[in-house]
Coordinates of C-alpha atoms in Angstrom, one line a residue:
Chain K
X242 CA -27.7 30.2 -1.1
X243 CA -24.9 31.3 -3.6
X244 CA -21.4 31.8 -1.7
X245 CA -18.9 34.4 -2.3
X246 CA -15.1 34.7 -0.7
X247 CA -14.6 38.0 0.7
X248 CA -11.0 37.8 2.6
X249 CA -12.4 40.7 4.8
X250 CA -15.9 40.9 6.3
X251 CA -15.1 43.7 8.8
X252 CA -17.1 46.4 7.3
X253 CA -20.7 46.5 6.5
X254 CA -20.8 47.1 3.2
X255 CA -18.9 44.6 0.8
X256 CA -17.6 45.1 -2.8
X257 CA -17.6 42.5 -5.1
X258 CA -14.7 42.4 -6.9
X259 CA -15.4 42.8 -11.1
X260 CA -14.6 38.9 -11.4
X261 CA -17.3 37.8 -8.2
X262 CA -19.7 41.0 -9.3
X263 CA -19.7 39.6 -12.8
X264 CA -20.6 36.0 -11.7
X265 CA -23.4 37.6 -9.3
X266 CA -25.2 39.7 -11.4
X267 CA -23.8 37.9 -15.2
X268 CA -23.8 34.9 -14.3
X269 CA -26.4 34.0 -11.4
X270 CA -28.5 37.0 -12.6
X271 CA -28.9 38.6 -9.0
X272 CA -30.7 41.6 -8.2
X273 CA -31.1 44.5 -5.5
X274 CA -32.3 43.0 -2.6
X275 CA -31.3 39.1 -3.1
X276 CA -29.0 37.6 -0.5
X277 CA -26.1 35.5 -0.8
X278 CA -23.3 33.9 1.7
X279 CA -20.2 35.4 2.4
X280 CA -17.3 33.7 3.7
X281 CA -13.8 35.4 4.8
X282 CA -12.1 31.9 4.9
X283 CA -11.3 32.5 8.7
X284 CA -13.9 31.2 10.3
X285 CA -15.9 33.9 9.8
X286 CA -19.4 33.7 7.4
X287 CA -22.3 36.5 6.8
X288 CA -25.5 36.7 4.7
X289 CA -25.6 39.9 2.9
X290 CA -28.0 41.7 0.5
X291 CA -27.2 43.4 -2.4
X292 CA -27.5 46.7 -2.6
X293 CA -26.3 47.7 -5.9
X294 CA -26.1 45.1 -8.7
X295 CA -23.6 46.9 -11.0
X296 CA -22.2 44.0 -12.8
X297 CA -18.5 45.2 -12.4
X298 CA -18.7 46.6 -8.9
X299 CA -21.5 45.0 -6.7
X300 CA -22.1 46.4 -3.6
X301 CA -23.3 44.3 -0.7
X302 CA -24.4 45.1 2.9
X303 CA -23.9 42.6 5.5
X304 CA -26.9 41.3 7.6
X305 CA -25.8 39.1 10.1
X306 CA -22.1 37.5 10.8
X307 CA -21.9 34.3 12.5
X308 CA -18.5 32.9 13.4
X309 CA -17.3 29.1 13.5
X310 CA -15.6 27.1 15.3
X311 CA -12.8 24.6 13.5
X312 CA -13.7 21.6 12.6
X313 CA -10.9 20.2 13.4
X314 CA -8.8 19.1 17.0
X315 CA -5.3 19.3 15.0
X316 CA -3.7 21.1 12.4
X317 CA -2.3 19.3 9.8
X318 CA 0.8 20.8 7.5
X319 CA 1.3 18.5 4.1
X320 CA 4.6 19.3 2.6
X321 CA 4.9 18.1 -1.7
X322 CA 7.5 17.9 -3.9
X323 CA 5.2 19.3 -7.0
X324 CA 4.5 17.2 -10.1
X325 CA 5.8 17.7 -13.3
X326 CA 2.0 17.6 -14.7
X327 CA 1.0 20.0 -12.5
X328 CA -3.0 19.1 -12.6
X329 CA -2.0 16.5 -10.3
X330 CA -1.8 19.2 -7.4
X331 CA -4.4 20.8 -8.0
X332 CA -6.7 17.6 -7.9
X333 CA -4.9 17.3 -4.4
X334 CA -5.1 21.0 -3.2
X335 CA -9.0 20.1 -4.2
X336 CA -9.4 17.1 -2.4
X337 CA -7.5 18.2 0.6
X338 CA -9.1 20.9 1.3
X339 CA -12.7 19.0 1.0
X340 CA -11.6 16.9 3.3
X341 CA -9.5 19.3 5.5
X342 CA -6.1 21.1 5.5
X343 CA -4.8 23.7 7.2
X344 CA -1.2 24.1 5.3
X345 CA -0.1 23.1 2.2
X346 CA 3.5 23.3 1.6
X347 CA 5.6 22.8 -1.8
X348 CA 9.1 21.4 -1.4
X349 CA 11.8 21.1 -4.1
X350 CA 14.3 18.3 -3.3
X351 CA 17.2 16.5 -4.8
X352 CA 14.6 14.3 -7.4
X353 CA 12.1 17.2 -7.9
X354 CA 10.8 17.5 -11.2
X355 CA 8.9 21.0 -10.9
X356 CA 10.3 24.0 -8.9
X357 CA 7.6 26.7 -9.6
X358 CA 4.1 26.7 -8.8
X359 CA 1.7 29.1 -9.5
X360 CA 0.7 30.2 -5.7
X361 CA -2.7 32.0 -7.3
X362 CA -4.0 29.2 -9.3
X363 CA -3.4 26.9 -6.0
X364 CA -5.5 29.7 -3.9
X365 CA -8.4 29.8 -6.5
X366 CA -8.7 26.2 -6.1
X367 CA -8.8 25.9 -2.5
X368 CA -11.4 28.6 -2.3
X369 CA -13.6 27.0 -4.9
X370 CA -13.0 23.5 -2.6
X371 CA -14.1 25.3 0.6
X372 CA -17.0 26.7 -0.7
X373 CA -17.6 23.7 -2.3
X374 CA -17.4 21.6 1.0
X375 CA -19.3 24.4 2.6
X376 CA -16.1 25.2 5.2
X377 CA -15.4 28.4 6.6
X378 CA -11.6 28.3 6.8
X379 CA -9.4 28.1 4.1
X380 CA -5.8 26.7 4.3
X381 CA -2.5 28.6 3.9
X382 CA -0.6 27.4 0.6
X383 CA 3.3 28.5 0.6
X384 CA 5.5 28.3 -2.5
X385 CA 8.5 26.4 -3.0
X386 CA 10.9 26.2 -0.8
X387 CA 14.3 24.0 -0.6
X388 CA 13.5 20.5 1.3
X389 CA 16.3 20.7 3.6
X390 CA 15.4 24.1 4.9
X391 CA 11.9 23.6 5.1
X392 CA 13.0 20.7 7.5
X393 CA 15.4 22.9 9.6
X394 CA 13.0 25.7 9.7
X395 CA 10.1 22.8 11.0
X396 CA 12.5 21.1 13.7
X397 CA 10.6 22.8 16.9
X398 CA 7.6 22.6 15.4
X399 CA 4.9 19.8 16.8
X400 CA 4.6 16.4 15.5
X401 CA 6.6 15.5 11.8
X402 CA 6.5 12.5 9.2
X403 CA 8.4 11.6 5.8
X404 CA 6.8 9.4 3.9
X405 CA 9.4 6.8 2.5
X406 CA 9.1 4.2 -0.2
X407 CA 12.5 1.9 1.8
X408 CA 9.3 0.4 4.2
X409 CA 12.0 -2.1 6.2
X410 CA 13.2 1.6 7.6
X411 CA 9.8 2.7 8.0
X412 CA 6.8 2.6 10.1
X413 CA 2.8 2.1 9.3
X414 CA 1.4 5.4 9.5
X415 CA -1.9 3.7 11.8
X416 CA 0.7 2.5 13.9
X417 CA 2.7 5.5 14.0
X418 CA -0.3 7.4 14.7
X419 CA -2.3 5.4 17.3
X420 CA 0.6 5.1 19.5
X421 CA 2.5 8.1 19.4
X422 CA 0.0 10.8 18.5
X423 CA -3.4 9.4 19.6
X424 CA -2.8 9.7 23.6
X425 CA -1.9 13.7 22.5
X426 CA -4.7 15.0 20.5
X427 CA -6.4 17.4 23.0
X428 CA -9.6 19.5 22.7
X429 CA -9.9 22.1 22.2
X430 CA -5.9 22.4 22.3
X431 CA -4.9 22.1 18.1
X432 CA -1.8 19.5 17.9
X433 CA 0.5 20.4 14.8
X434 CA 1.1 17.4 12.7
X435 CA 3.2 18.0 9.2
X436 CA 3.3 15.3 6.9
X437 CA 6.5 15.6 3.9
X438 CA 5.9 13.4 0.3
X439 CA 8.6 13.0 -2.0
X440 CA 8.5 13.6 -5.8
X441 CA 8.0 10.0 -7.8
X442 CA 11.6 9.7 -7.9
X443 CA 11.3 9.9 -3.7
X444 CA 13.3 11.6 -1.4
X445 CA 16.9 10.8 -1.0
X446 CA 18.7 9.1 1.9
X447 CA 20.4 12.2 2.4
X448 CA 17.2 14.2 2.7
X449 CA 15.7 11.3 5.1
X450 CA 18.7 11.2 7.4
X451 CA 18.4 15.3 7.7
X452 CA 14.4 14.9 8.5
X453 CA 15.3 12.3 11.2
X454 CA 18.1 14.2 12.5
X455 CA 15.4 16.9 12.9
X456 CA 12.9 15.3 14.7
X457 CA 10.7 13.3 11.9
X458 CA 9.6 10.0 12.1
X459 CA 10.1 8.1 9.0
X460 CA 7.1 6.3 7.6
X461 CA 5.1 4.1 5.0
X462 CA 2.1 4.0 3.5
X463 CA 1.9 0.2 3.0
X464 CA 3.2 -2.0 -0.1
X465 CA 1.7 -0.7 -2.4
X466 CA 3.4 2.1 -4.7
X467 CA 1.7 5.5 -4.2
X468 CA 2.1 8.6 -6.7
X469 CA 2.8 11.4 -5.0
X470 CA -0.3 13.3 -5.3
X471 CA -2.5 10.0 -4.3
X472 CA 0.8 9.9 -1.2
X473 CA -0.1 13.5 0.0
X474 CA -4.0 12.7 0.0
X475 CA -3.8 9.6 1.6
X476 CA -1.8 11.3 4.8
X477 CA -4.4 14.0 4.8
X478 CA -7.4 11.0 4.8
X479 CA -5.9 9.1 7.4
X480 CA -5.0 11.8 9.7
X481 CA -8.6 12.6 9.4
X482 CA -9.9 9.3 9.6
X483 CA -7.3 8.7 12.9
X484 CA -7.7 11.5 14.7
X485 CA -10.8 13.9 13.9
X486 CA -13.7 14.0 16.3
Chain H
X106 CA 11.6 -3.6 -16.4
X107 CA 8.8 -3.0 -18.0
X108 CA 5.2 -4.1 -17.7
X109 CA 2.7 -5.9 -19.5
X110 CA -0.7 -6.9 -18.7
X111 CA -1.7 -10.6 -20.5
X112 CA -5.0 -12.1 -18.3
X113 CA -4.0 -15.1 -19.3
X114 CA -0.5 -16.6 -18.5
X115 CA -1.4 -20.4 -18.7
X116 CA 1.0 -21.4 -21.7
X117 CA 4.6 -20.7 -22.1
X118 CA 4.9 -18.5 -25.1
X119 CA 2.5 -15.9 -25.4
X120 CA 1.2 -13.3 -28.0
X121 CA 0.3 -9.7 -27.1
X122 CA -2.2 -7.8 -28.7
X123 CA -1.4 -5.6 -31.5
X124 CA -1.4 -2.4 -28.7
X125 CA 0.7 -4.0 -26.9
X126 CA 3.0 -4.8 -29.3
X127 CA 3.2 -1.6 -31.1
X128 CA 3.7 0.1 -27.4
X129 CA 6.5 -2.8 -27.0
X130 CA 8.7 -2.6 -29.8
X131 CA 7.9 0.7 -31.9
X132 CA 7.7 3.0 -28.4
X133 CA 9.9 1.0 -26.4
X134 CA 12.3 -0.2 -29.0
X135 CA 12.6 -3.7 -27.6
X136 CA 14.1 -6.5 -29.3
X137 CA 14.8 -10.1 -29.5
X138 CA 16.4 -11.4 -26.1
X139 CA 15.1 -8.7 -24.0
X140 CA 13.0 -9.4 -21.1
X141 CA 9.7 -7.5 -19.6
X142 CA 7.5 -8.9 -16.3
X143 CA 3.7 -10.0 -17.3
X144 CA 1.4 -9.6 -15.0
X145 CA -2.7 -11.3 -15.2
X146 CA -4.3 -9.4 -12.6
X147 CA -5.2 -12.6 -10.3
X148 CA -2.0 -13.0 -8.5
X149 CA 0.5 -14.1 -10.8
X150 CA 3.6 -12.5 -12.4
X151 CA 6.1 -13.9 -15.4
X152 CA 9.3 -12.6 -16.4
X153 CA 9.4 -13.2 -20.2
X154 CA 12.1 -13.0 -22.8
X155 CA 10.9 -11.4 -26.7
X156 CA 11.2 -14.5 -29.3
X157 CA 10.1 -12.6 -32.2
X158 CA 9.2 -8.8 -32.3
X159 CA 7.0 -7.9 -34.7
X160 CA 5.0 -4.9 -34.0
X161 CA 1.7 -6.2 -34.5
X162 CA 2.2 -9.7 -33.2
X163 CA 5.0 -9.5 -30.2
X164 CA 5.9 -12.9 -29.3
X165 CA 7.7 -13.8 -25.8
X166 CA 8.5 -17.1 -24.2
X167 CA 8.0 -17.1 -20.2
X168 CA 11.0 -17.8 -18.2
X169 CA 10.0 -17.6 -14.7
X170 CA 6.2 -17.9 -12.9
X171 CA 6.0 -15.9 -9.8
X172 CA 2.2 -16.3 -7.7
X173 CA 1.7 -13.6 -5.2
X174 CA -0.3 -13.3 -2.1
X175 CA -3.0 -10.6 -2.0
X176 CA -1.8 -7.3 -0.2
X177 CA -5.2 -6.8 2.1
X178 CA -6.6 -8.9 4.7
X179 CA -10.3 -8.0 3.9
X180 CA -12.1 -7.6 0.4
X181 CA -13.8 -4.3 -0.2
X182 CA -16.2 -3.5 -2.7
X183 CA -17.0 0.0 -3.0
X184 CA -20.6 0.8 -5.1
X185 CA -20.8 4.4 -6.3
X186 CA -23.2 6.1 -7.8
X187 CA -21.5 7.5 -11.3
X188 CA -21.2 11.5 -11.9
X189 CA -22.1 13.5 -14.7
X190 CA -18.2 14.4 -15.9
X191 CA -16.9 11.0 -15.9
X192 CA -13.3 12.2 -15.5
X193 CA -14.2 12.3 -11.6
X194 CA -14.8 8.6 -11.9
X195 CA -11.9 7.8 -13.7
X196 CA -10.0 9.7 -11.3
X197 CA -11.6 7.9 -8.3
X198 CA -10.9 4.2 -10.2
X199 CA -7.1 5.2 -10.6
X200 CA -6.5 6.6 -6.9
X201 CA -8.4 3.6 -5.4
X202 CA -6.8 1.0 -7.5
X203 CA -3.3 2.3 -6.2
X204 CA -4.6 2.4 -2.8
X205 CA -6.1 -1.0 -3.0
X206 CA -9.9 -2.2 -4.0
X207 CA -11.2 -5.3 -5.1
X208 CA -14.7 -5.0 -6.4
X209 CA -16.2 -1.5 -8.1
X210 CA -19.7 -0.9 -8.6
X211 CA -21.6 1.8 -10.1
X212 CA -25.1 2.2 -9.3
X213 CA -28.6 4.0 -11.3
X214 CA -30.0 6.3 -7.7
X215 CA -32.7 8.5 -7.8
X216 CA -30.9 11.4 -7.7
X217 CA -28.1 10.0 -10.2
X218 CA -26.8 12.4 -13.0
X219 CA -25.3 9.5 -14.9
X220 CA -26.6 5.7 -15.7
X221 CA -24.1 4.6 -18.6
X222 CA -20.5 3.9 -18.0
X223 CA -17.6 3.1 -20.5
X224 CA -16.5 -0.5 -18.7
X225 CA -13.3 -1.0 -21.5
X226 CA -11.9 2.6 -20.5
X227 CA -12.4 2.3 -16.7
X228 CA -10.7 -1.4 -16.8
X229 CA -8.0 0.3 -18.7
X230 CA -7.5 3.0 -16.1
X231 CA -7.4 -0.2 -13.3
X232 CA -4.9 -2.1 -15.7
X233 CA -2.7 0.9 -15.8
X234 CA -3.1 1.7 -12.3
X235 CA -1.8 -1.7 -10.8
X236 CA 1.2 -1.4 -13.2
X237 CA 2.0 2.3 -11.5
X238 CA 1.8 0.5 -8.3
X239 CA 3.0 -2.3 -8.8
X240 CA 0.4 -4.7 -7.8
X241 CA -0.7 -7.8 -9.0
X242 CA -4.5 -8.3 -8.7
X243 CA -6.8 -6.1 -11.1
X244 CA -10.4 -5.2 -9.1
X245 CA -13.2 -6.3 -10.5
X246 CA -15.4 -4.0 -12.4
X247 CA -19.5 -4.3 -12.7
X248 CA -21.5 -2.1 -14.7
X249 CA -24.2 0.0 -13.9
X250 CA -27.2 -1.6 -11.7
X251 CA -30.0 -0.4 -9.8
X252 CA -29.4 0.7 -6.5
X253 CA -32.3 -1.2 -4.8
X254 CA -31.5 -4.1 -6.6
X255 CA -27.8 -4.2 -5.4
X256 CA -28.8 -3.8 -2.4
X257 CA -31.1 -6.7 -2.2
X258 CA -28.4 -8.6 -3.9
X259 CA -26.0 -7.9 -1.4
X260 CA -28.2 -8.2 1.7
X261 CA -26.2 -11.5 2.9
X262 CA -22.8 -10.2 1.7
X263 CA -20.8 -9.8 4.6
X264 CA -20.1 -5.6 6.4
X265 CA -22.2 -3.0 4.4
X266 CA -21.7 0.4 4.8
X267 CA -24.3 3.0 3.3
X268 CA -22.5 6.9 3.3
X269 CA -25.2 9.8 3.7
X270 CA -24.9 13.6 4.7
X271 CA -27.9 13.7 7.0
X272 CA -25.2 13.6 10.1
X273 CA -28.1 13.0 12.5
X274 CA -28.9 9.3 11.8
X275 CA -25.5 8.3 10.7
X276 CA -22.3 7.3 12.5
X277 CA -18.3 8.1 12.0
X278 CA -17.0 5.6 10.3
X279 CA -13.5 5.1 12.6
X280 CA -15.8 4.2 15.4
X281 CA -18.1 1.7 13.1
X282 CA -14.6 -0.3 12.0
X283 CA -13.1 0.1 15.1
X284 CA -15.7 -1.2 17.3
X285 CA -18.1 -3.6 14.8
X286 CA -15.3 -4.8 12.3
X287 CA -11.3 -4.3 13.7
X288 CA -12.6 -7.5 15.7
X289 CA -13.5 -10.0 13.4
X290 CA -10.6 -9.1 10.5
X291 CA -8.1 -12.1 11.0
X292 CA -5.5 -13.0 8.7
X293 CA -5.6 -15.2 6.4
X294 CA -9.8 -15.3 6.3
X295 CA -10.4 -12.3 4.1
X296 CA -13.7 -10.2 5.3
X297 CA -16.1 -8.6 3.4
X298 CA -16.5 -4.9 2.8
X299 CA -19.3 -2.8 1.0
X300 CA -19.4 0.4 1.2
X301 CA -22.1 2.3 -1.0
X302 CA -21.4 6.2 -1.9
X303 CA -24.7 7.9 -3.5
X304 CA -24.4 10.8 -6.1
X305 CA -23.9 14.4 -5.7
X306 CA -27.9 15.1 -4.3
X307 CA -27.2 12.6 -1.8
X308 CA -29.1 9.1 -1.6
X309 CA -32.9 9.5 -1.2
X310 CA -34.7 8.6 2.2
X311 CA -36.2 5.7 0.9
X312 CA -32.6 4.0 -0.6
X313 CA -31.4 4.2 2.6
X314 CA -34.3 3.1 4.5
X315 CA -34.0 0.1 1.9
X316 CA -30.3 -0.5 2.6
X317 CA -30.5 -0.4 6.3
X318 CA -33.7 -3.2 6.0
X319 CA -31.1 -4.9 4.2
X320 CA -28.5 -5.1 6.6
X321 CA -26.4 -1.7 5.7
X322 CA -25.3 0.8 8.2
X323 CA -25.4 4.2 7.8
X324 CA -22.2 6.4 8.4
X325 CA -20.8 9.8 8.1
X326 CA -17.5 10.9 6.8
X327 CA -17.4 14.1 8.9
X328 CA -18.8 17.6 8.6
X329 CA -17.3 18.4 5.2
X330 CA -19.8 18.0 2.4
X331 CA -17.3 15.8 0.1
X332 CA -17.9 15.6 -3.3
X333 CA -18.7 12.0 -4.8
X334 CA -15.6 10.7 -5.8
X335 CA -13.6 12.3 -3.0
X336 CA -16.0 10.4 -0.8
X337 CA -15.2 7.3 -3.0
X338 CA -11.6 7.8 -2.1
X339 CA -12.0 8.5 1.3
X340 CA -13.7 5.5 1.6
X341 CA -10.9 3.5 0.2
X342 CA -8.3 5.2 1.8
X343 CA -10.4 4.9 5.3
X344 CA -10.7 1.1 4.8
X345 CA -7.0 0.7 4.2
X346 CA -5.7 2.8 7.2
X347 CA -7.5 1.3 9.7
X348 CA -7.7 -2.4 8.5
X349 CA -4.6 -2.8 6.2
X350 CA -1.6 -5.4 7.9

């Protein structure tokens, strides 16, 4: 069944906006009476009928909701210094989300090469990747915001990581997470984990020492060099493969 | 310094290719006297100084000979079943080659969308990937093949791994390394890894029925439907948190 993102599914009859309505009756060529999947991208889904195929306003009338549970027993916040070539995120925003996100973050820090991102693009992605992945809840994604005060803003807030290229300062990120993590993850209690990765020029020793001094752990993701989108997706996998049920 | 990739370093003064020399002295202006690392993909490393630079046939003489151990502690060969838009492949071959692999595959399945692949571009993508990363050891890379008939090639080949959706019959693949693997990866004796990921419609009943009366195992990668190549990469990625040094 075809799926469509509705951000609210509280009424019983949905509109399609033009861009959706065009795909569902353009593009799929659906008529009165077919059904298709709605999902709100907070946990909630519905099948709904179409009720008036107008190919710029489609109206919709929800059938049944069902709600879901997360699939996850943490929440995991991955914090980027953005690409230059900005296709690089949005392969990551894609396979993130596939694999499961609940926060994406973009930093700008003292080797950044990018400082804008276009927050709308980002979103269209990750809905596309949930719907995609058939999920039902789709990740926040903040703009940019300064390194250092992202850190200070973050330094009450659960369980942190830098990522760091110097490894003899560093920790292995199994290590890191078996021991100090592993013992916590509850369920159904979520445990906040936020994970920060550098630009390709990596984060300096000034923005390291301020993470520390704000609660992170330092840590590496082996010997081998990472780029920073391949960095970000690797933290998101192995938090998964670590700690999901 | 910069990088170049000559498979053969066995005599001291060595030629590069016309690319390679063009990229070497036209792009990167070098001259006579200056010095760039080598690197042959099987463990060894030169740093060698330009005796003649002509663009088309870039001569260097080999200073220094550096052999390096490999990174992992266990081989792993993932087989993948090729997808229609080939950039997804590429994609998958660059992320996993910075994460570490040492054998690709590609295999013909029932469902598959795709049976021809370009071998020359993909090692070109590995080549460049292990200089981005710095690595010295270039994966090997097989064409396409059958699926049953890799499987039945591989059916005394060490830990095999076959990923399918149907949740039901499969297992996650922490616990699978944790409990049948983590125990019998020692260091130096390298172990061997396979880990077969079907195309987009998923393998069909009977490949898997044939893998597993081969000696595979079936696993699941969670309750995300993951698209090929991010299944690929999780995979990888998997392999390296939980067994990497």
């Amino acid at each position: 069944m075809h799926i469509f993102y509705q951000p609210n599914l509280l009424s019983t009859d949905i509109l399609l906006n033009e861009e959706e309505s065009k795909h569902c009756v353009r593009v799929l060529r659906m008529k009165i009476g077919d059904e298709v999947q709605l999902i709100d991208g907070k946990g909630t889904s519905a099948i709904a009928k179409i009720i008036d195929d107008n190919p710029k306003r489609c109206l919709l009338t929800i059938i049944e909701q069902t709600t879901h549970q997360p699939l996850r027993n943490y929440y995991l916040h991955i914090a980027v210094a953005p690409t230059k070539n900005f296709d690089r995120m949005e392969w990551f925003i894609e396979k993130a989300v596939e694999v499961g996100i609940d926060e994406i973050s973009f930093i700008e820090t003292e080797n950044s090469e990018r400082s804008k991102v276009n927050l709308e693009r980002c979103e269209k992605i990750a809905i596309s990747a949930i719907k995609q992945s058939k999920q039902f809840w789709l990740p926040k994604i903040n703009g940019v915001k300064n390194c250092n005060q992202a850190i200070k803003e973050l330094r009450n807030e659960g369980f942190k990581l830098i990522a760091w290229c110097e490894t003899d300062v560093t920790q292995n990120l199994h290590s890191i997470i078996t021991s100090s993590l592993h013992s916590k993850i509850t369920n159904p209690p979520t445990h906040h984990i936020t994970i920060f990765i550098g630009p390709e020029g990596d984060f300096s020793k000034t923005e390291v020492d301020n993470a520390i001094a704000n609660g992170f752990v330092s840590v590496s993701f082996g010997e081998s060099r990472l780029r920073t989108e391949t960095a970000a997706l690797y933290a998101c996998i192995a938090t998964n493969v670590l700690l999901a049920k």
